Short mmCIF file of C-alpha atoms in Angstrom, two decimals:
data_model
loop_
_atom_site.label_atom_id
_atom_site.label_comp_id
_atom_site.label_asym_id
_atom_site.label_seq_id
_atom_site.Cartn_x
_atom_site.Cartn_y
_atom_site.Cartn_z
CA UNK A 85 -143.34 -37.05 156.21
CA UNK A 86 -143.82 -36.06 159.94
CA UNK A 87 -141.32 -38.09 161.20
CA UNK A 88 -138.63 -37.86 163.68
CA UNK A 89 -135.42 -38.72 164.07
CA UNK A 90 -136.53 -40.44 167.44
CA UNK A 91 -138.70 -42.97 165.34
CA UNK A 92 -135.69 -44.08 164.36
CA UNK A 93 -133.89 -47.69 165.58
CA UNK A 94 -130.29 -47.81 165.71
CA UNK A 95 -128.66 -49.22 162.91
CA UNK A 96 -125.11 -50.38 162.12
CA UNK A 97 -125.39 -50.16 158.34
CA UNK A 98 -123.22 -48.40 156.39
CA UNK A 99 -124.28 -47.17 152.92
CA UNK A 100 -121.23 -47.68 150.50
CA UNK A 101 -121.53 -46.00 147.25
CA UNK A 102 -119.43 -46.60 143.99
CA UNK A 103 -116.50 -44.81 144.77
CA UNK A 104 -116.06 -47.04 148.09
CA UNK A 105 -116.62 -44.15 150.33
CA UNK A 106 -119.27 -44.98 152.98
CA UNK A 107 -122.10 -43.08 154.30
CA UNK A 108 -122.74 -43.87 158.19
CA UNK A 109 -126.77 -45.03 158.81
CA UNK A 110 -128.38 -42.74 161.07
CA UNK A 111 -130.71 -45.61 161.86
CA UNK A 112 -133.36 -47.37 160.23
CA UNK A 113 -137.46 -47.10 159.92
CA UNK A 114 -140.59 -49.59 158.68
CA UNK A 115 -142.79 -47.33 156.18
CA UNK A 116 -145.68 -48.57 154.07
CA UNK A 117 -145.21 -48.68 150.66
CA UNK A 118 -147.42 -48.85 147.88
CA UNK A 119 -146.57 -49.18 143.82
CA UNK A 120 -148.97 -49.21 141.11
CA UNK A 121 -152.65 -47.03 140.51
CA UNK A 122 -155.48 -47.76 142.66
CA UNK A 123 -156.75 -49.93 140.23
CA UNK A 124 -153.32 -52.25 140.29
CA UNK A 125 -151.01 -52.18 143.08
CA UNK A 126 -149.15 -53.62 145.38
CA UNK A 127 -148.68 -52.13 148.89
CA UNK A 128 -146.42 -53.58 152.07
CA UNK A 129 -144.22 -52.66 154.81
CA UNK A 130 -140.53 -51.68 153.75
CA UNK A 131 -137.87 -51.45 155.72
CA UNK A 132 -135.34 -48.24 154.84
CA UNK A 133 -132.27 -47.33 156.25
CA UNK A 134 -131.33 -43.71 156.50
CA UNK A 135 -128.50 -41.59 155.73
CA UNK A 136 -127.70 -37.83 155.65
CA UNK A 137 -126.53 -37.44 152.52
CA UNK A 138 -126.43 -35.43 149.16
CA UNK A 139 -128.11 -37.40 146.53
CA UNK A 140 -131.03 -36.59 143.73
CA UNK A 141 -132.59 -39.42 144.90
CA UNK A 142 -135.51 -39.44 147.74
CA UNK A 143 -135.43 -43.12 148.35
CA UNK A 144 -134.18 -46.37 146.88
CA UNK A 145 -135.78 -49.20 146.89
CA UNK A 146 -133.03 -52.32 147.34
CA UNK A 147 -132.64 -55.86 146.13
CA UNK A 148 -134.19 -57.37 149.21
CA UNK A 149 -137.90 -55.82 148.04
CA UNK A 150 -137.04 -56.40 144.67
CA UNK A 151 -136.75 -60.11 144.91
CA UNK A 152 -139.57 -60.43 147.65
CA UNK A 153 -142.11 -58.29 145.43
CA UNK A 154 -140.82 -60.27 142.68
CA UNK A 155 -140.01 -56.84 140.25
CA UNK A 156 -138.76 -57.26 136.61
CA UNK A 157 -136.88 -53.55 136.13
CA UNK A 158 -135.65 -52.24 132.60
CA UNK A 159 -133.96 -49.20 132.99
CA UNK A 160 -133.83 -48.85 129.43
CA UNK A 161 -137.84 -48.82 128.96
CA UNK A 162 -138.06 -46.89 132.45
CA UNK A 163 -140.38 -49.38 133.71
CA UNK A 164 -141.06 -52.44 135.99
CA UNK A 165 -143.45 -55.51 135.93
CA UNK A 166 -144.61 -57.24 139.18
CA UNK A 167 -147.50 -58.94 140.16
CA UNK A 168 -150.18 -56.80 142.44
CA UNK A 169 -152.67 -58.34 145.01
CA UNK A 170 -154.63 -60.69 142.83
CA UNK A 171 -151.01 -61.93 141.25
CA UNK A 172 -151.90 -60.44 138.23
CA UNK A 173 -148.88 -58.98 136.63
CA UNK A 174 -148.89 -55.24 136.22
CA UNK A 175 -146.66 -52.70 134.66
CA UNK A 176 -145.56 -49.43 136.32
CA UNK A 177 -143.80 -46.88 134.01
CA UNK A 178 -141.53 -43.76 135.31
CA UNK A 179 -141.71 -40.75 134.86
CA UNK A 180 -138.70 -39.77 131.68
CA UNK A 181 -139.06 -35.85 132.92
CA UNK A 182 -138.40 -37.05 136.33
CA UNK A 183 -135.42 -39.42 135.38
CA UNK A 184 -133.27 -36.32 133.34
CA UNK A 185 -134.11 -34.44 136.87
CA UNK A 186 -132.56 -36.89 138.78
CA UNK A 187 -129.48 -37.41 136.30
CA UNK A 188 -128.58 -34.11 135.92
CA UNK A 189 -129.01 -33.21 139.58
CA UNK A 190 -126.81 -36.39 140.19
CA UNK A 191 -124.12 -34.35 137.81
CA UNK A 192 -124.90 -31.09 139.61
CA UNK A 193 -123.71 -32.65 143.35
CA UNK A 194 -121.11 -34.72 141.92
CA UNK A 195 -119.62 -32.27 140.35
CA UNK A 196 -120.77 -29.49 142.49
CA UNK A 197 -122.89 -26.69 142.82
CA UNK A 198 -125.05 -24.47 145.06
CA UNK A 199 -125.75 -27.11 147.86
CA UNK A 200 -122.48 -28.82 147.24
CA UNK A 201 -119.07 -27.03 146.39
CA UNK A 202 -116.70 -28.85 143.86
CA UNK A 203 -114.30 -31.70 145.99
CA UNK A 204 -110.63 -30.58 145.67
CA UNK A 205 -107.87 -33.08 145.47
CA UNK A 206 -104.61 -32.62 147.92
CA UNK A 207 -102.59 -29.46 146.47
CA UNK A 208 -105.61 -29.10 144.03
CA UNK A 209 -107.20 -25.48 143.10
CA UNK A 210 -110.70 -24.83 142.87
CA UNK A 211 -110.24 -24.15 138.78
CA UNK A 212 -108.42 -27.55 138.31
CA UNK A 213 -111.76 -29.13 140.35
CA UNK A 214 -113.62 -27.23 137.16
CA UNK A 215 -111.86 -28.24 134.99
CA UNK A 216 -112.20 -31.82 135.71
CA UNK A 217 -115.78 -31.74 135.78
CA UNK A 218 -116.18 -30.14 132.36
CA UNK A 219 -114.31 -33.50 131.40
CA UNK A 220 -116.69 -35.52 132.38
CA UNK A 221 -119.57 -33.11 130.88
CA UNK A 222 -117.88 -33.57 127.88
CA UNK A 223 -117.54 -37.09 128.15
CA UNK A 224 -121.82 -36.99 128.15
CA UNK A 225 -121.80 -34.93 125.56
CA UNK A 226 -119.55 -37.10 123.34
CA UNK A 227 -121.88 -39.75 124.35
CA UNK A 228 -125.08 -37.97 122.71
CA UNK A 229 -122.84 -37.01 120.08
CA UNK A 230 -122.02 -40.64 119.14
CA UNK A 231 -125.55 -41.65 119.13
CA UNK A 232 -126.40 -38.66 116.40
CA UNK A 233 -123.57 -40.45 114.49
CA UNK A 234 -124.98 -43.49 115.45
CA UNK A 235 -128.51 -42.46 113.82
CA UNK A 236 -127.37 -40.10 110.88
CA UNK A 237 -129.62 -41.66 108.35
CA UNK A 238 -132.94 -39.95 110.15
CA UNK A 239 -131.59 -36.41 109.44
CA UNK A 240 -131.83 -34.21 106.18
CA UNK A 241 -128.35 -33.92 105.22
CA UNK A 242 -128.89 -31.34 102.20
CA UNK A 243 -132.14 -29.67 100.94
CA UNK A 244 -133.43 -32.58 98.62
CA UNK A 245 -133.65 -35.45 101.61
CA UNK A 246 -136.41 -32.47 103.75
CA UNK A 247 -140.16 -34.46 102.82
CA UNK A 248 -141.35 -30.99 104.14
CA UNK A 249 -144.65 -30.69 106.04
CA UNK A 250 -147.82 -32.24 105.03
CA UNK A 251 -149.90 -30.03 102.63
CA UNK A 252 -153.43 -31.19 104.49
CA UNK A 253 -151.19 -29.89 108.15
CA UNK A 254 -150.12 -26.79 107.37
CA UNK A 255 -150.16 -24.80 103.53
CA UNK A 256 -149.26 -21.13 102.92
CA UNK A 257 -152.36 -19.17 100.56
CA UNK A 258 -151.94 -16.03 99.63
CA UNK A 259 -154.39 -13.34 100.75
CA UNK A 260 -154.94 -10.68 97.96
CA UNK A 261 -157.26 -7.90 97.75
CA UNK A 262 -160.45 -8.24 95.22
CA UNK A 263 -159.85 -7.28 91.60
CA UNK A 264 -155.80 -6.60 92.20
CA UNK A 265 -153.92 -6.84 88.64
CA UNK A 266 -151.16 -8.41 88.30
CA UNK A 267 -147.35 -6.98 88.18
CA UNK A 268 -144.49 -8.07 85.69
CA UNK A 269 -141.62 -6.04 87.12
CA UNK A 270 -139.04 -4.81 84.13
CA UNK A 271 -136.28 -7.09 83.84
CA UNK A 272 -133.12 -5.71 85.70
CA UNK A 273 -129.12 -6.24 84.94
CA UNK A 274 -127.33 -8.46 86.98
CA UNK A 275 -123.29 -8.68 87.14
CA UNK A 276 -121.58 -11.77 86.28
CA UNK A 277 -120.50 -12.77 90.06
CA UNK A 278 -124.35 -12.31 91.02
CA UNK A 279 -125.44 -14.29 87.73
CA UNK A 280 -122.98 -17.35 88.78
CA UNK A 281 -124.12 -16.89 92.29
CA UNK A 282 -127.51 -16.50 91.10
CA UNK A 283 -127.77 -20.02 88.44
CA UNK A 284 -126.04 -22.04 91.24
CA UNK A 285 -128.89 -21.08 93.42
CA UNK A 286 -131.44 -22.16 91.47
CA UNK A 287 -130.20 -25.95 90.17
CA UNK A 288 -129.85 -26.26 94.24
CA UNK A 289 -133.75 -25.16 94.63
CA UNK A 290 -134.43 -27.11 91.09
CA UNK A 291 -132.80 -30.55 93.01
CA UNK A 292 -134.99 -29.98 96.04
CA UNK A 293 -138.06 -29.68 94.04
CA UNK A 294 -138.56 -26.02 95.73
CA UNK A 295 -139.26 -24.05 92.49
CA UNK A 296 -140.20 -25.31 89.00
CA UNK A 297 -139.95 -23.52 85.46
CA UNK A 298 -142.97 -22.06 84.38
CA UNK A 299 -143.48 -20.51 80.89
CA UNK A 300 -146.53 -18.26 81.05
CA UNK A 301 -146.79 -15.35 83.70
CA UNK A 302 -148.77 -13.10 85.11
CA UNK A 303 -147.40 -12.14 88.28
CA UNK A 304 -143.15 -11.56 87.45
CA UNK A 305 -140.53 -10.01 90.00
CA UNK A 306 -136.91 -9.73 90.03
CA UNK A 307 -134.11 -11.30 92.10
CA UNK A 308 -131.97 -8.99 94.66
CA UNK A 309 -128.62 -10.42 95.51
CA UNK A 310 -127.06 -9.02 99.13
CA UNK A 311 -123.74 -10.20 99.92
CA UNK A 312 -123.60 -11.74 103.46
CA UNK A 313 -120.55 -10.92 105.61
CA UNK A 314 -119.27 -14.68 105.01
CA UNK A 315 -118.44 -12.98 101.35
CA UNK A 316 -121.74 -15.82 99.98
CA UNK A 317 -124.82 -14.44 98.65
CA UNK A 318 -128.29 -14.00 100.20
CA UNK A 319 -130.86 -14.48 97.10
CA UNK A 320 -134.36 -13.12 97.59
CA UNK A 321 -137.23 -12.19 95.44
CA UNK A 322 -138.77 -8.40 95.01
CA UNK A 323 -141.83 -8.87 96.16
CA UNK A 324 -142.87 -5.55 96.86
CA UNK A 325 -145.54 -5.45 94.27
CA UNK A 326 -147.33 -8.40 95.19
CA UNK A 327 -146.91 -7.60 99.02
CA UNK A 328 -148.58 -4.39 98.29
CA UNK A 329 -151.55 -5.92 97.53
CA UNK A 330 -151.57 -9.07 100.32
CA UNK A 331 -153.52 -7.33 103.45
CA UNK A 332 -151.37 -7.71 106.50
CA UNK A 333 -151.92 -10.46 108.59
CA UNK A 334 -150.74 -9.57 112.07
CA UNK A 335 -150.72 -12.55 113.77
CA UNK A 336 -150.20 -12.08 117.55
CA UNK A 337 -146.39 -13.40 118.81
CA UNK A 338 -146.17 -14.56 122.21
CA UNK A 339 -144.22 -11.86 124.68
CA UNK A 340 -140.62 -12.18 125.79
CA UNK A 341 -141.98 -12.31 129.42
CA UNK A 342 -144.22 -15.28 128.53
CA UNK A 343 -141.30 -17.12 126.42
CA UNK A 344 -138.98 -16.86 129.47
CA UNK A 345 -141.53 -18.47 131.95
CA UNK A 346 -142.04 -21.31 129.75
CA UNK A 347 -138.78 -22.42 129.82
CA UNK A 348 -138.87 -22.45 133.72
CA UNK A 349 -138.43 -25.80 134.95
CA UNK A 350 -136.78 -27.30 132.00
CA UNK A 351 -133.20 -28.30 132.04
CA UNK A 352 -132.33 -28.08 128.98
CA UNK A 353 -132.70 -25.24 126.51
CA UNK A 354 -132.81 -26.11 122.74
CA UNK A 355 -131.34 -23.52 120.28
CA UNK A 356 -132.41 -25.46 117.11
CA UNK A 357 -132.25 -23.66 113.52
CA UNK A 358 -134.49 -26.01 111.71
CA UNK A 359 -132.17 -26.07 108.11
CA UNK A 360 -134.75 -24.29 105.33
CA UNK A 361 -137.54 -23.56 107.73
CA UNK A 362 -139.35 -21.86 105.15
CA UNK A 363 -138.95 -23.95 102.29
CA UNK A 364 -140.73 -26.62 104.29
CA UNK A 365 -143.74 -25.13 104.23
CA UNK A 366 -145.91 -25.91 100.69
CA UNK A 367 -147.36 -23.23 99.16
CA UNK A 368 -150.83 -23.31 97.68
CA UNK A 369 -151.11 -24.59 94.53
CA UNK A 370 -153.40 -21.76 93.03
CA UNK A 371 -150.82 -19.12 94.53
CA UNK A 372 -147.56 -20.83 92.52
CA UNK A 373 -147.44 -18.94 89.56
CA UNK A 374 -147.95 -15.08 91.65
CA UNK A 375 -144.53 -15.77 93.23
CA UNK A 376 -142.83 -16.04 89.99
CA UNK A 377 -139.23 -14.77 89.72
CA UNK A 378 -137.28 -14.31 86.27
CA UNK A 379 -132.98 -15.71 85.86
CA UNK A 380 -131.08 -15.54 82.80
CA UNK A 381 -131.86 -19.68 82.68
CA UNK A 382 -135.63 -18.67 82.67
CA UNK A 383 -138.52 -18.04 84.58
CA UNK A 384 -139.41 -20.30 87.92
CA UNK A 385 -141.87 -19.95 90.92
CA UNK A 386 -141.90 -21.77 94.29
CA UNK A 387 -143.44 -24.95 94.85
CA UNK A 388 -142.92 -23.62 98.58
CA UNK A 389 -143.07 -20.69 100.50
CA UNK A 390 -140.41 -18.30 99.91
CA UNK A 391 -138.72 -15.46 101.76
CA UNK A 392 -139.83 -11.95 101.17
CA UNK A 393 -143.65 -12.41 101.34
CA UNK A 394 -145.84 -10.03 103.36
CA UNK A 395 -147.02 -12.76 105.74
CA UNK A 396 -144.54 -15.75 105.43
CA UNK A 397 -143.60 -15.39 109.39
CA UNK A 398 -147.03 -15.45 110.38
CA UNK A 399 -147.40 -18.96 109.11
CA UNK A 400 -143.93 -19.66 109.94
#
């Protein structure tokens, strides 16, 4: 700001925080503030007393300008109403990137980091100072954890509650070479584990509305059953005669490099495994009956777009 510490004038105020410890002013300083945009705001000379002292904060702004600019604050809508120089009143929103900045740096200091090692207590290690703070981590994320809880009816639970994506956003069509025939693969045996496994599988898809019967075929492939190393089964479709006639569709995937510097700046890092990802995405009608697979309960074929097709993660 291009000040110096000789602009300041001595002060006697202490800053006391919520743990009662007190910060000692190094003095005090008159600085022009302004809120608002230029086309409402309200601007004014503010007087701020300074400490040296770790905090994510910059400035704050205390109750003596509050009351004399006459601000309404919600911290819950991030966002203040006051009037601006023609007493019309005016909103100012914050920033919510901003505000998770300042929280978690507020966590990082407290509970140490870099700029600010972890406070020991008398006869205290530095692990037991850990230790502590990943209680109170944990107490935040107990928090977020009770408000998932709190808000359980607004996720999918089990296949049947997904309403998938809208056809009209995003639809998977099948992209076949001119004058291909279609394939009816010979019917293979099955044991009786992979049958159980196998007609289990299919009233679960059936419930979700994922496949539906169908009782004339062109296209007809069989179902492989690989045994995962949780001792369930993995059930896919043999599509290798339909993929051999879908060109490939190489759709260009962003590079690690790129990934990693898009994530730069972010506090958080999400690791989410969105529950049948595939199934979420419709398939085109005119393409339901080519992805037909035969059980010993019938014949079905997906209503949405199934694993094992040449270009299902490029529209993924």
């Amino acid at each position: 700001m291009n000040l110096d510490e000789k602009d300041l004038k001595p002060c006697v105020t202490e800053l006391v925080g919520f743990n009662a410890a007190a910060s000692p002013s190094k003095g005090y300083i008159d600085l022009k503030l302004t809120l608002g945009t230029k086309d409402s705001f309200r601007a004014g000379r503010v007087r701020f007393v300074v400490v040296d002292t770790s905090s994510s904060y910059n400035v704050i702004i205390g109750r003596p300008t509050i009351h004399e600019w006459d601000m309404l604050i919600s911290t819950k809508h991030q966002a203040l109403k006051k009037p601006n120089m023609n007493n019309e009143i005016v909103t100012i929103r914050g920033d919510q990137e901003e505000s998770r900045k300042c929280y978690y740096e507020t966590l990082r200091v407290h509970h140490g980091g870099p700029s600010s090692p972890p406070r020991l207590k008398e006869g205290g290690t530095k692990d037991q100072s850990l230790k502590a703070c990943r209680r109170e981590v944990n107490l935040v994320e107990l928090d977020v954890r009770e408000e998932l809880l709190e808000n359980r009816d607004v996720f999918a639970w089990k296949a049947s509650e997904i309403p998938g994506i809208d056809p009209t956003f995003c639809c998977h069509k099948l992209s076949m070479y001119p004058g291909s025939r279609p394939v009816s693969q010979k019917k293979r045996k099955i044991g009786s584990d992979r049958r159980h496994a196998l007609n289990e599988h299919v009233d679960e898809l059936l419930a979700a509305g994922f496949v539906s019967e169908i009782q004339y075929t062109t296209w007809l492939s069989n179902v492989v059953m690989v045994k995962k190393p949780s001792g369930k089964w993995r059930i896919c479709v043999d599509y290798t005669d339909l993929n051999k006639v879908c060109p490939k569709d190489s759709y260009p995937m962003s590079s690690i490099d790129q990934l990693v510097d898009n994530s730069s700046g972010f506090q958080l890092l999400s690791f989410m495994d969105a529950y049948s990802g595939y199934n979420q995405i419709p398939l085109h009608p005119d393409d339901h009956e080519k992805n037909a697979f035969m059980t010993e309960k019938g014949n079905f074929c997906y209503n949405v777009m199934p694993f094992g097709l040449k270009n299902a993660g490029a529209t993924y």
